[in-house]
Amino acid sequence: MAGLGNPWANDPDFNYLAIDRMKLMAEAPPYDAKTSCWVPDHKLGFVRANIESTKGDDVTVVIDGGETKTVKKDVIQQMNPPKFEKIEDMANMTYLNEASVLHGLRSRYCSGYIYTYSGLFCVVINPYRRLPIYSKNVVDKYRGKRRTEMPPHLFSIADNAYANMLDRENQSMLITGESGAGKTENTKTVIQYLAAIAGSSGAEGKLEKELLQANPLLEALGNAKT
């Protein structure tokens, strides 16, 4: 999904899932492979900057906005080229450092994209609002698709697990996070997707209800542990 051609970019069902990468590239901020970098910031974690000069272990940088400051060389982190801006899978970035990961997650989240892959994992940031990305239309579009064919979504993780299960491979999904991160809601999302694709039209509601009925027991065990 990192390429410029994104077949879902203009699909209204994917407004909060698929990025128009051609538009994104056109709006990308200036970048110089030799001078563009990230420097620590007490409010934002890291901010964009350009290296102006280096003297020993001290580096003078110009931060976005025009402020000039001197920092130690070992706190500077390398910046990825614009083609990796809001990348769907952070594992594909050239520089997989803390600043780049935080920027990638923040920039996607601020644009409404709460799902981001990191290799085998799907990172989800709680939007604290209901996004229109769980409809039957979206379910149908993820059904039977390889993960690389679709924008990041829990549906894709669930669908691939279901497909592997049909091939008689045992599957497990670990949904983890801090209190309030959205573990319960993500569990429900997975269950609802599995019920939608595994149940016949008449049995789908019954299957989903039965699966959801098991959730309070699992939740009780999880809460007892944490």
PDB file of C-alpha atoms in Angstrom:
ATOM      1  CA  MET A   1       0.000   0.000   0.000  1.00  0.00           C
ATOM      2  CA  ALA A   2       3.033   2.309   0.024  1.00  0.00           C
ATOM      3  CA  GLY A   3       2.865   2.952  -3.708  1.00  0.00           C
ATOM      4  CA  LEU A   4       1.261   6.018  -5.232  1.00  0.00           C
ATOM      5  CA  GLY A   5      -1.525   4.056  -6.892  1.00  0.00           C
ATOM      6  CA  ASN A   6      -4.195   3.511  -4.249  1.00  0.00           C
ATOM      7  CA  PRO A   7      -7.421   1.985  -5.609  1.00  0.00           C
ATOM      8  CA  TRP A   8      -9.321   2.834  -2.410  1.00  0.00           C
ATOM      9  CA  ALA A   9      -8.325   6.504  -2.067  1.00  0.00           C
ATOM     10  CA  ASN A  10     -11.543   7.809  -3.652  1.00  0.00           C
ATOM     11  CA  ASP A  11     -13.896   5.212  -2.156  1.00  0.00           C
ATOM     12  CA  PRO A  12     -16.196   6.911   0.418  1.00  0.00           C
ATOM     13  CA  ASP A  13     -16.137   3.757   2.548  1.00  0.00           C
ATOM     14  CA  PHE A  14     -12.377   4.274   2.960  1.00  0.00           C
ATOM     15  CA  ASN A  15     -12.288   7.975   3.911  1.00  0.00           C
ATOM     16  CA  TYR A  16     -10.664   7.030   7.232  1.00  0.00           C
ATOM     17  CA  LEU A  17      -8.652   4.100   5.920  1.00  0.00           C
ATOM     18  CA  ALA A  18      -6.982   4.850   2.573  1.00  0.00           C
ATOM     19  CA  ILE A  19      -4.665   7.779   1.820  1.00  0.00           C
ATOM     20  CA  ASP A  20      -4.391   9.571  -1.519  1.00  0.00           C
ATOM     21  CA  ARG A  21      -0.610   9.273  -1.711  1.00  0.00           C
ATOM     22  CA  MET A  22      -0.248  11.421  -4.815  1.00  0.00           C
ATOM     23  CA  LYS A  23      -1.908  14.314  -2.985  1.00  0.00           C
ATOM     24  CA  LEU A  24       0.148  13.551   0.112  1.00  0.00           C
ATOM     25  CA  MET A  25       3.418  13.711  -1.829  1.00  0.00           C
ATOM     26  CA  ALA A  26       2.415  17.010  -3.423  1.00  0.00           C
ATOM     27  CA  GLU A  27       1.857  18.517   0.048  1.00  0.00           C
ATOM     28  CA  ALA A  28       4.978  17.007   1.665  1.00  0.00           C
ATOM     29  CA  PRO A  29       7.277  19.493   3.476  1.00  0.00           C
ATOM     30  CA  PRO A  30      10.786  20.160   2.106  1.00  0.00           C
ATOM     31  CA  TYR A  31      13.285  17.398   2.736  1.00  0.00           C
ATOM     32  CA  ASP A  32      17.065  17.122   2.467  1.00  0.00           C
ATOM     33  CA  ALA A  33      18.607  13.723   3.154  1.00  0.00           C
ATOM     34  CA  LYS A  34      21.754  15.349   4.599  1.00  0.00           C
ATOM     35  CA  THR A  35      20.197  17.964   6.869  1.00  0.00           C
ATOM     36  CA  SER A  36      16.591  17.002   7.697  1.00  0.00           C
ATOM     37  CA  CYS A  37      16.294  15.482  11.150  1.00  0.00           C
ATOM     38  CA  TRP A  38      14.255  15.171  14.351  1.00  0.00           C
ATOM     39  CA  VAL A  39      15.245  16.881  17.606  1.00  0.00           C
ATOM     40  CA  PRO A  40      13.704  16.361  21.082  1.00  0.00           C
ATOM     41  CA  ASP A  41      10.949  18.702  22.227  1.00  0.00           C
ATOM     42  CA  HIS A  42       9.510  18.821  25.762  1.00  0.00           C
ATOM     43  CA  LYS A  43       5.925  19.253  24.482  1.00  0.00           C
ATOM     44  CA  LEU A  44       5.722  17.244  21.263  1.00  0.00           C
ATOM     45  CA  GLY A  45       8.399  14.634  21.879  1.00  0.00           C
ATOM     46  CA  PHE A  46      10.241  15.448  18.661  1.00  0.00           C
ATOM     47  CA  VAL A  47      10.037  18.249  16.085  1.00  0.00           C
ATOM     48  CA  ARG A  48      11.307  18.684  12.538  1.00  0.00           C
ATOM     49  CA  ALA A  49      14.583  20.512  12.113  1.00  0.00           C
ATOM     50  CA  ASN A  50      17.403  21.141   9.658  1.00  0.00           C
ATOM     51  CA  ILE A  51      21.068  20.856  10.570  1.00  0.00           C
ATOM     52  CA  GLU A  52      22.855  24.168  10.046  1.00  0.00           C
ATOM     53  CA  SER A  53      26.325  23.353  11.362  1.00  0.00           C
ATOM     54  CA  THR A  54      28.262  20.864  13.472  1.00  0.00           C
ATOM     55  CA  LYS A  55      31.077  21.530  15.930  1.00  0.00           C
ATOM     56  CA  GLY A  56      32.373  18.530  17.826  1.00  0.00           C
ATOM     57  CA  ASP A  57      29.437  16.949  19.664  1.00  0.00           C
ATOM     58  CA  ASP A  58      27.310  20.079  19.289  1.00  0.00           C
ATOM     59  CA  VAL A  59      24.900  20.511  16.400  1.00  0.00           C
ATOM     60  CA  THR A  60      23.147  23.765  15.523  1.00  0.00           C
ATOM     61  CA  VAL A  61      19.712  23.193  14.034  1.00  0.00           C
ATOM     62  CA  VAL A  62      16.890  25.364  12.726  1.00  0.00           C
ATOM     63  CA  ILE A  63      13.537  24.098  13.959  1.00  0.00           C
ATOM     64  CA  ASP A  64      10.398  24.386  11.852  1.00  0.00           C
ATOM     65  CA  GLY A  65       9.173  27.885  12.632  1.00  0.00           C
ATOM     66  CA  GLY A  66      12.609  29.454  12.488  1.00  0.00           C
ATOM     67  CA  GLU A  67      14.021  28.940  15.992  1.00  0.00           C
ATOM     68  CA  THR A  68      17.728  28.123  16.126  1.00  0.00           C
ATOM     69  CA  LYS A  69      19.112  25.971  18.917  1.00  0.00           C
ATOM     70  CA  THR A  70      22.161  23.869  19.700  1.00  0.00           C
ATOM     71  CA  VAL A  71      21.762  20.231  20.745  1.00  0.00           C
ATOM     72  CA  LYS A  72      24.033  17.288  21.327  1.00  0.00           C
ATOM     73  CA  LYS A  73      24.682  15.095  18.308  1.00  0.00           C
ATOM     74  CA  ASP A  74      23.516  11.917  20.045  1.00  0.00           C
ATOM     75  CA  VAL A  75      19.943  13.225  20.572  1.00  0.00           C
ATOM     76  CA  ILE A  76      19.341  13.900  16.875  1.00  0.00           C
ATOM     77  CA  GLN A  77      17.361  11.231  15.011  1.00  0.00           C
ATOM     78  CA  GLN A  78      17.318  10.702  11.262  1.00  0.00           C
ATOM     79  CA  MET A  79      14.242  11.606   9.238  1.00  0.00           C
ATOM     80  CA  ASN A  80      12.654   9.389   6.604  1.00  0.00           C
ATOM     81  CA  PRO A  81      12.102  10.652   3.029  1.00  0.00           C
ATOM     82  CA  PRO A  82       8.619  12.057   2.182  1.00  0.00           C
ATOM     83  CA  LYS A  83       7.558   8.808   0.465  1.00  0.00           C
ATOM     84  CA  PHE A  84       7.278   7.284   3.955  1.00  0.00           C
ATOM     85  CA  GLU A  85       4.943  10.013   5.267  1.00  0.00           C
ATOM     86  CA  LYS A  86       1.877   8.401   6.921  1.00  0.00           C
ATOM     87  CA  ILE A  87       3.175   5.003   5.806  1.00  0.00           C
ATOM     88  CA  GLU A  88       0.730   2.130   6.309  1.00  0.00           C
ATOM     89  CA  ASP A  89       3.402  -0.255   7.625  1.00  0.00           C
ATOM     90  CA  MET A  90       6.083   1.348   9.771  1.00  0.00           C
ATOM     91  CA  ALA A  91       8.316  -1.714   9.356  1.00  0.00           C
ATOM     92  CA  ASN A  92       8.994  -0.493   5.802  1.00  0.00           C
ATOM     93  CA  MET A  93      10.554   2.794   6.906  1.00  0.00           C
ATOM     94  CA  THR A  94      14.248   3.362   6.233  1.00  0.00           C
ATOM     95  CA  TYR A  95      14.789   4.776   9.731  1.00  0.00           C
ATOM     96  CA  LEU A  96      12.760   2.937  12.355  1.00  0.00           C
ATOM     97  CA  ASN A  97      13.642   5.211  15.253  1.00  0.00           C
ATOM     98  CA  GLU A  98      11.487   6.568  18.071  1.00  0.00           C
ATOM     99  CA  ALA A  99      10.905   9.957  16.448  1.00  0.00           C
ATOM    100  CA  SER A 100       9.816   8.445  13.124  1.00  0.00           C
ATOM    101  CA  VAL A 101       7.463   5.952  14.787  1.00  0.00           C
ATOM    102  CA  LEU A 102       5.826   8.632  16.946  1.00  0.00           C
ATOM    103  CA  HIS A 103       5.506  10.992  13.986  1.00  0.00           C
ATOM    104  CA  GLY A 104       4.009   8.279  11.804  1.00  0.00           C
ATOM    105  CA  LEU A 105       1.388   7.352  14.387  1.00  0.00           C
ATOM    106  CA  ARG A 106       0.602  10.980  15.256  1.00  0.00           C
ATOM    107  CA  SER A 107       0.259  12.156  11.661  1.00  0.00           C
ATOM    108  CA  ARG A 108      -2.011   9.264  10.697  1.00  0.00           C
ATOM    109  CA  TYR A 109      -4.125   9.619  13.832  1.00  0.00           C
ATOM    110  CA  CYS A 110      -4.553  13.382  13.368  1.00  0.00           C
ATOM    111  CA  SER A 111      -5.862  12.679   9.852  1.00  0.00           C
ATOM    112  CA  GLY A 112      -8.347  10.109  11.147  1.00  0.00           C
ATOM    113  CA  TYR A 113      -6.359   6.939  10.338  1.00  0.00           C
ATOM    114  CA  ILE A 114      -6.407   5.019  13.612  1.00  0.00           C
ATOM    115  CA  TYR A 115      -4.901   1.791  12.205  1.00  0.00           C
ATOM    116  CA  THR A 116      -1.201   1.458  11.370  1.00  0.00           C
ATOM    117  CA  TYR A 117       0.758  -1.740  10.785  1.00  0.00           C
ATOM    118  CA  SER A 118       4.126  -2.425  12.350  1.00  0.00           C
ATOM    119  CA  GLY A 119       5.251  -5.662  10.768  1.00  0.00           C
ATOM    120  CA  LEU A 120       2.968  -8.426  12.050  1.00  0.00           C
ATOM    121  CA  PHE A 121       1.228  -6.060  14.456  1.00  0.00           C
ATOM    122  CA  CYS A 122      -1.655  -3.669  13.956  1.00  0.00           C
ATOM    123  CA  VAL A 123      -1.308  -0.563  16.123  1.00  0.00           C
ATOM    124  CA  VAL A 124      -4.674   1.006  17.005  1.00  0.00           C
ATOM    125  CA  ILE A 125      -5.087   4.432  18.630  1.00  0.00           C
ATOM    126  CA  ASN A 126      -8.420   5.012  20.346  1.00  0.00           C
ATOM    127  CA  PRO A 127     -10.250   7.850  18.528  1.00  0.00           C
ATOM    128  CA  TYR A 128     -12.854   8.160  21.310  1.00  0.00           C
ATOM    129  CA  ARG A 129     -15.514   8.471  18.614  1.00  0.00           C
ATOM    130  CA  ARG A 130     -17.267   6.110  16.239  1.00  0.00           C
ATOM    131  CA  LEU A 131     -15.749   6.119  12.767  1.00  0.00           C
ATOM    132  CA  PRO A 132     -17.698   4.872   9.703  1.00  0.00           C
ATOM    133  CA  ILE A 133     -15.239   2.067   8.952  1.00  0.00           C
ATOM    134  CA  TYR A 134     -17.164  -0.985  10.198  1.00  0.00           C
ATOM    135  CA  SER A 135     -20.097  -1.187   7.777  1.00  0.00           C
ATOM    136  CA  LYS A 136     -21.143  -4.261   5.829  1.00  0.00           C
ATOM    137  CA  ASN A 137     -19.660  -2.674   2.697  1.00  0.00           C
ATOM    138  CA  VAL A 138     -16.251  -2.460   4.379  1.00  0.00           C
ATOM    139  CA  VAL A 139     -16.578  -6.030   5.685  1.00  0.00           C
ATOM    140  CA  ASP A 140     -17.302  -7.284   2.167  1.00  0.00           C
ATOM    141  CA  LYS A 141     -14.304  -5.435   0.721  1.00  0.00           C
ATOM    142  CA  TYR A 142     -11.871  -6.963   3.224  1.00  0.00           C
ATOM    143  CA  ARG A 143     -13.265 -10.453   2.962  1.00  0.00           C
ATOM    144  CA  GLY A 144     -10.823 -12.883   1.352  1.00  0.00           C
ATOM    145  CA  LYS A 145      -8.171 -10.217   0.659  1.00  0.00           C
ATOM    146  CA  ARG A 146      -4.476 -10.483   1.473  1.00  0.00           C
ATOM    147  CA  ARG A 147      -3.241  -7.983   4.026  1.00  0.00           C
ATOM    148  CA  THR A 148      -0.993  -6.230   1.504  1.00  0.00           C
ATOM    149  CA  GLU A 149      -3.972  -5.584  -0.784  1.00  0.00           C
ATOM    150  CA  MET A 150      -5.891  -3.450   1.708  1.00  0.00           C
ATOM    151  CA  PRO A 151      -5.375  -0.435   3.980  1.00  0.00           C
ATOM    152  CA  PRO A 152      -4.613  -1.266   7.633  1.00  0.00           C
ATOM    153  CA  HIS A 153      -7.648  -2.514   9.561  1.00  0.00           C
ATOM    154  CA  LEU A 154      -8.494  -5.046  12.267  1.00  0.00           C
ATOM    155  CA  PHE A 155     -10.755  -6.656   9.656  1.00  0.00           C
ATOM    156  CA  SER A 156      -7.675  -7.626   7.672  1.00  0.00           C
ATOM    157  CA  ILE A 157      -6.006  -9.214  10.702  1.00  0.00           C
ATOM    158  CA  ALA A 158      -9.191 -11.133  11.509  1.00  0.00           C
ATOM    159  CA  ASP A 159      -9.764 -12.218   7.909  1.00  0.00           C
ATOM    160  CA  ASN A 160      -6.244 -13.576   7.513  1.00  0.00           C
ATOM    161  CA  ALA A 161      -6.546 -15.449  10.822  1.00  0.00           C
ATOM    162  CA  TYR A 162      -9.859 -16.928   9.661  1.00  0.00           C
ATOM    163  CA  ALA A 163      -8.374 -17.985   6.311  1.00  0.00           C
ATOM    164  CA  ASN A 164      -5.446 -19.673   8.048  1.00  0.00           C
ATOM    165  CA  MET A 165      -7.837 -21.411  10.437  1.00  0.00           C
ATOM    166  CA  LEU A 166      -9.718 -22.864   7.459  1.00  0.00           C
ATOM    167  CA  ASP A 167      -6.363 -24.324   6.378  1.00  0.00           C
ATOM    168  CA  ARG A 168      -6.346 -26.145   9.736  1.00  0.00           C
ATOM    169  CA  GLU A 169      -3.739 -23.896  11.351  1.00  0.00           C
ATOM    170  CA  ASN A 170      -4.501 -22.916  14.942  1.00  0.00           C
ATOM    171  CA  GLN A 171      -4.742 -19.141  15.316  1.00  0.00           C
ATOM    172  CA  SER A 172      -4.434 -16.699  18.209  1.00  0.00           C
ATOM    173  CA  MET A 173      -4.853 -12.930  18.369  1.00  0.00           C
ATOM    174  CA  LEU A 174      -3.315 -10.881  21.179  1.00  0.00           C
ATOM    175  CA  ILE A 175      -5.154  -7.620  21.895  1.00  0.00           C
ATOM    176  CA  THR A 176      -3.170  -5.648  24.438  1.00  0.00           C
ATOM    177  CA  GLY A 177      -2.860  -2.095  25.714  1.00  0.00           C
ATOM    178  CA  GLU A 178      -3.220   0.245  28.668  1.00  0.00           C
ATOM    179  CA  SER A 179      -6.500   0.743  30.510  1.00  0.00           C
ATOM    180  CA  GLY A 180      -8.888   2.646  28.242  1.00  0.00           C
ATOM    181  CA  ALA A 181      -6.887   1.919  25.115  1.00  0.00           C
ATOM    182  CA  GLY A 182      -9.838   0.102  23.532  1.00  0.00           C
ATOM    183  CA  LYS A 183      -9.097  -3.598  24.050  1.00  0.00           C
ATOM    184  CA  THR A 184     -12.734  -4.513  24.653  1.00  0.00           C
ATOM    185  CA  GLU A 185     -13.981  -2.586  21.616  1.00  0.00           C
ATOM    186  CA  ASN A 186     -11.311  -4.146  19.412  1.00  0.00           C
ATOM    187  CA  THR A 187     -12.259  -7.594  20.668  1.00  0.00           C
ATOM    188  CA  LYS A 188     -15.881  -6.891  19.750  1.00  0.00           C
ATOM    189  CA  THR A 189     -14.800  -5.658  16.309  1.00  0.00           C
ATOM    190  CA  VAL A 190     -12.939  -8.915  15.644  1.00  0.00           C
ATOM    191  CA  ILE A 191     -15.868 -11.003  16.872  1.00  0.00           C
ATOM    192  CA  GLN A 192     -18.367  -9.078  14.757  1.00  0.00           C
ATOM    193  CA  TYR A 193     -16.202  -9.478  11.660  1.00  0.00           C
ATOM    194  CA  LEU A 194     -15.750 -13.214  12.209  1.00  0.00           C
ATOM    195  CA  ALA A 195     -19.485 -13.605  12.766  1.00  0.00           C
ATOM    196  CA  ALA A 196     -20.212 -11.669   9.574  1.00  0.00           C
ATOM    197  CA  ILE A 197     -17.968 -13.791   7.359  1.00  0.00           C
ATOM    198  CA  ALA A 198     -18.433 -17.175   9.071  1.00  0.00           C
ATOM    199  CA  GLY A 199     -22.167 -17.218   9.655  1.00  0.00           C
ATOM    200  CA  SER A 200     -24.828 -17.677   7.010  1.00  0.00           C
ATOM    201  CA  SER A 201     -27.298 -14.806   6.672  1.00  0.00           C
ATOM    202  CA  GLY A 202     -29.757 -16.557   8.988  1.00  0.00           C
ATOM    203  CA  ALA A 203     -27.203 -17.686  11.568  1.00  0.00           C
ATOM    204  CA  GLU A 204     -24.974 -14.604  11.594  1.00  0.00           C
ATOM    205  CA  GLY A 205     -26.825 -12.787  14.379  1.00  0.00           C
ATOM    206  CA  LYS A 206     -27.022 -15.927  16.530  1.00  0.00           C
ATOM    207  CA  LEU A 207     -23.320 -16.661  16.047  1.00  0.00           C
ATOM    208  CA  GLU A 208     -22.328 -13.112  16.918  1.00  0.00           C
ATOM    209  CA  LYS A 209     -24.508 -13.180  20.038  1.00  0.00           C
ATOM    210  CA  GLU A 210     -22.978 -16.466  21.189  1.00  0.00           C
ATOM    211  CA  LEU A 211     -19.449 -15.181  20.644  1.00  0.00           C
ATOM    212  CA  LEU A 212     -20.155 -11.924  22.462  1.00  0.00           C
ATOM    213  CA  GLN A 213     -21.668 -13.818  25.391  1.00  0.00           C
ATOM    214  CA  ALA A 214     -18.239 -15.322  26.050  1.00  0.00           C
ATOM    215  CA  ASN A 215     -16.690 -11.844  26.341  1.00  0.00           C
ATOM    216  CA  PRO A 216     -17.754 -11.061  29.956  1.00  0.00           C
ATOM    217  CA  LEU A 217     -16.006 -14.228  31.158  1.00  0.00           C
ATOM    218  CA  LEU A 218     -12.840 -13.385  29.240  1.00  0.00           C
ATOM    219  CA  GLU A 219     -13.059  -9.788  30.467  1.00  0.00           C
ATOM    220  CA  ALA A 220     -13.402 -10.941  34.072  1.00  0.00           C
ATOM    221  CA  LEU A 221     -10.295 -13.120  33.787  1.00  0.00           C
ATOM    222  CA  GLY A 222      -8.366 -10.282  32.160  1.00  0.00           C
ATOM    223  CA  ASN A 223      -9.385  -7.781  34.834  1.00  0.00           C
ATOM    224  CA  ALA A 224      -8.481 -10.248  37.582  1.00  0.00           C
ATOM    225  CA  LYS A 225      -5.002 -10.521  36.084  1.00  0.00           C
ATOM    226  CA  THR A 226      -4.400  -6.798  35.588  1.00  0.00           C
TER     227      THR A 226
END
